[in-house]
């Protein structure tokens, strides 16, 4: 995964966290969500780029 893809994904995660924080999620819940999203993105990138 190149840097620009990672930047895009981090931007999306940040935007999603803002949305959830605006919906009164606690910081802990937002961070849990962030971890889940990062694992999902990592898993997807490994599946789509098995050799990288």
Coordinates of N, CA and C in Angstrom, one line a residue:
X1 N 0.9 -1.2 0.0 CA 0.0 0.0 0.0 C 0.9 1.2 0.0
X2 N 0.6 2.1 -0.9 CA 1.5 3.3 -1.0 C 1.0 4.4 0.0
X3 N 1.8 5.4 0.1 CA 1.6 6.5 1.1 C 0.3 7.2 0.9
X4 N -0.1 7.5 -0.4 CA -1.3 8.2 -0.6 C -2.6 7.4 -0.3
X5 N -2.5 6.1 -0.5 CA -3.6 5.3 0.0 C -3.8 5.3 1.5
X6 N -2.7 5.2 2.2 CA -2.7 5.2 3.6 C -3.2 6.6 4.1
X7 N -2.8 7.6 3.5 CA -3.3 9.0 3.9 C -4.8 9.1 3.7
X8 N -5.3 8.6 2.6 CA -6.7 8.6 2.3 C -7.5 7.8 3.4
X9 N -7.0 6.6 3.7 CA -7.6 5.8 4.7 C -7.6 6.5 6.1
X10 N -6.4 7.1 6.5 CA -6.3 7.8 7.8 C -7.3 8.9 7.8
X11 N -7.5 9.6 6.7 CA -8.4 10.8 6.6 C -9.8 10.3 6.8
X12 N -10.2 9.2 6.2 CA -11.5 8.6 6.3 C -11.8 8.2 7.8
X13 N -10.8 7.6 8.4 CA -10.9 7.2 9.8 C -11.1 8.4 10.7
X14 N -10.4 9.5 10.4 CA -10.5 10.7 11.2 C -11.9 11.3 11.0
X15 N -12.4 11.3 9.8 CA -13.7 11.8 9.5 C -14.8 11.0 10.3
X16 N -14.6 9.6 10.2 CA -15.6 8.7 10.9 C -15.6 9.0 12.4
X17 N -14.4 9.2 13.0 CA -14.3 9.4 14.4 C -15.0 10.7 14.8
X18 N -14.8 11.7 14.0 CA -15.5 13.0 14.2 C -17.0 12.8 14.2
X19 N -17.5 12.0 13.2 CA -19.0 11.7 13.2 C -19.4 11.1 14.4
X20 N -18.7 10.1 14.9 CA -19.1 9.3 16.1 C -19.0 10.2 17.3
X21 N -17.9 11.0 17.4 CA -17.8 11.9 18.5 C -19.0 12.9 18.6
X22 N -19.4 13.3 17.4 CA -20.6 14.2 17.3 C -21.8 13.5 17.7
X23 N -21.8 12.2 17.7 CA -23.0 11.5 18.1 C -22.8 11.0 19.6
X24 N -22.0 11.7 20.3 CA -21.8 11.5 21.8 C -21.2 10.1 22.1
X25 N -20.4 9.6 21.3 CA -19.7 8.4 21.6 C -18.6 8.8 22.6
X26 N -18.3 8.0 23.6 CA -17.2 8.3 24.5 C -15.9 8.1 23.7
X27 N -14.8 8.7 24.2 CA -13.5 8.6 23.6 C -13.1 7.1 23.5
X28 N -13.4 6.4 24.6 CA -13.0 4.9 24.6 C -13.8 4.2 23.4
X29 N -15.0 4.5 23.3 CA -15.8 3.8 22.2 C -15.3 4.2 20.8
X30 N -14.9 5.5 20.7 CA -14.4 6.0 19.4 C -13.0 5.3 19.1
X31 N -12.2 5.2 20.2 CA -10.9 4.5 19.9 C -11.1 3.0 19.6
X32 N -12.0 2.4 20.3 CA -12.3 1.0 19.9 C -12.7 0.9 18.5
X33 N -13.6 1.8 18.1 CA -14.0 1.8 16.7 C -12.8 2.0 15.7
X34 N -12.0 3.0 16.1 CA -10.8 3.3 15.3 C -9.9 2.0 15.2
X35 N -9.7 1.3 16.2 CA -8.9 0.0 16.2 C -9.6 -1.0 15.2
X36 N -10.9 -1.1 15.3 CA -11.6 -2.1 14.5 C -11.4 -1.7 13.0
X37 N -11.6 -0.4 12.7 CA -11.5 0.1 11.3 C -10.1 -0.1 10.8
X38 N -9.1 0.2 11.7 CA -7.7 0.0 11.2 C -7.4 -1.4 10.9
X39 N -7.9 -2.3 11.8 CA -7.7 -3.8 11.5 C -8.3 -4.2 10.2
X40 N -9.5 -3.7 10.0 CA -10.3 -4.0 8.8 C -9.6 -3.5 7.6
X41 N -9.1 -2.3 7.6 CA -8.4 -1.7 6.5 C -7.1 -2.5 6.2
X42 N -6.4 -2.8 7.3 CA -5.1 -3.6 7.2 C -5.4 -5.0 6.5
X43 N -6.5 -5.6 7.0 CA -6.9 -6.9 6.5 C -7.2 -6.8 5.0
X44 N -8.0 -5.8 4.7 CA -8.4 -5.6 3.3 C -7.2 -5.3 2.4
X45 N -6.2 -4.5 2.9 CA -5.0 -4.2 2.1 C -4.1 -5.4 1.9
X46 N -4.1 -6.3 2.9 CA -3.3 -7.5 2.8 C -4.0 -8.5 1.8
X47 N -5.3 -8.5 1.8 CA -6.0 -9.4 0.9 C -5.9 -8.9 -0.5
X48 N -6.0 -7.6 -0.7 CA -5.9 -7.0 -2.1 C -4.5 -6.9 -2.6
X49 N -3.5 -6.9 -1.7 CA -2.1 -6.9 -2.1 C -1.3 -8.0 -1.4
X50 N -1.5 -9.2 -1.7 CA -0.9 -10.3 -0.9 C 0.6 -10.3 -0.9
X51 N 1.2 -9.7 -1.9 CA 2.7 -9.8 -2.0 C 3.4 -8.6 -1.4
X52 N 2.6 -7.6 -1.1 CA 3.3 -6.3 -0.5 C 3.5 -6.4 1.0

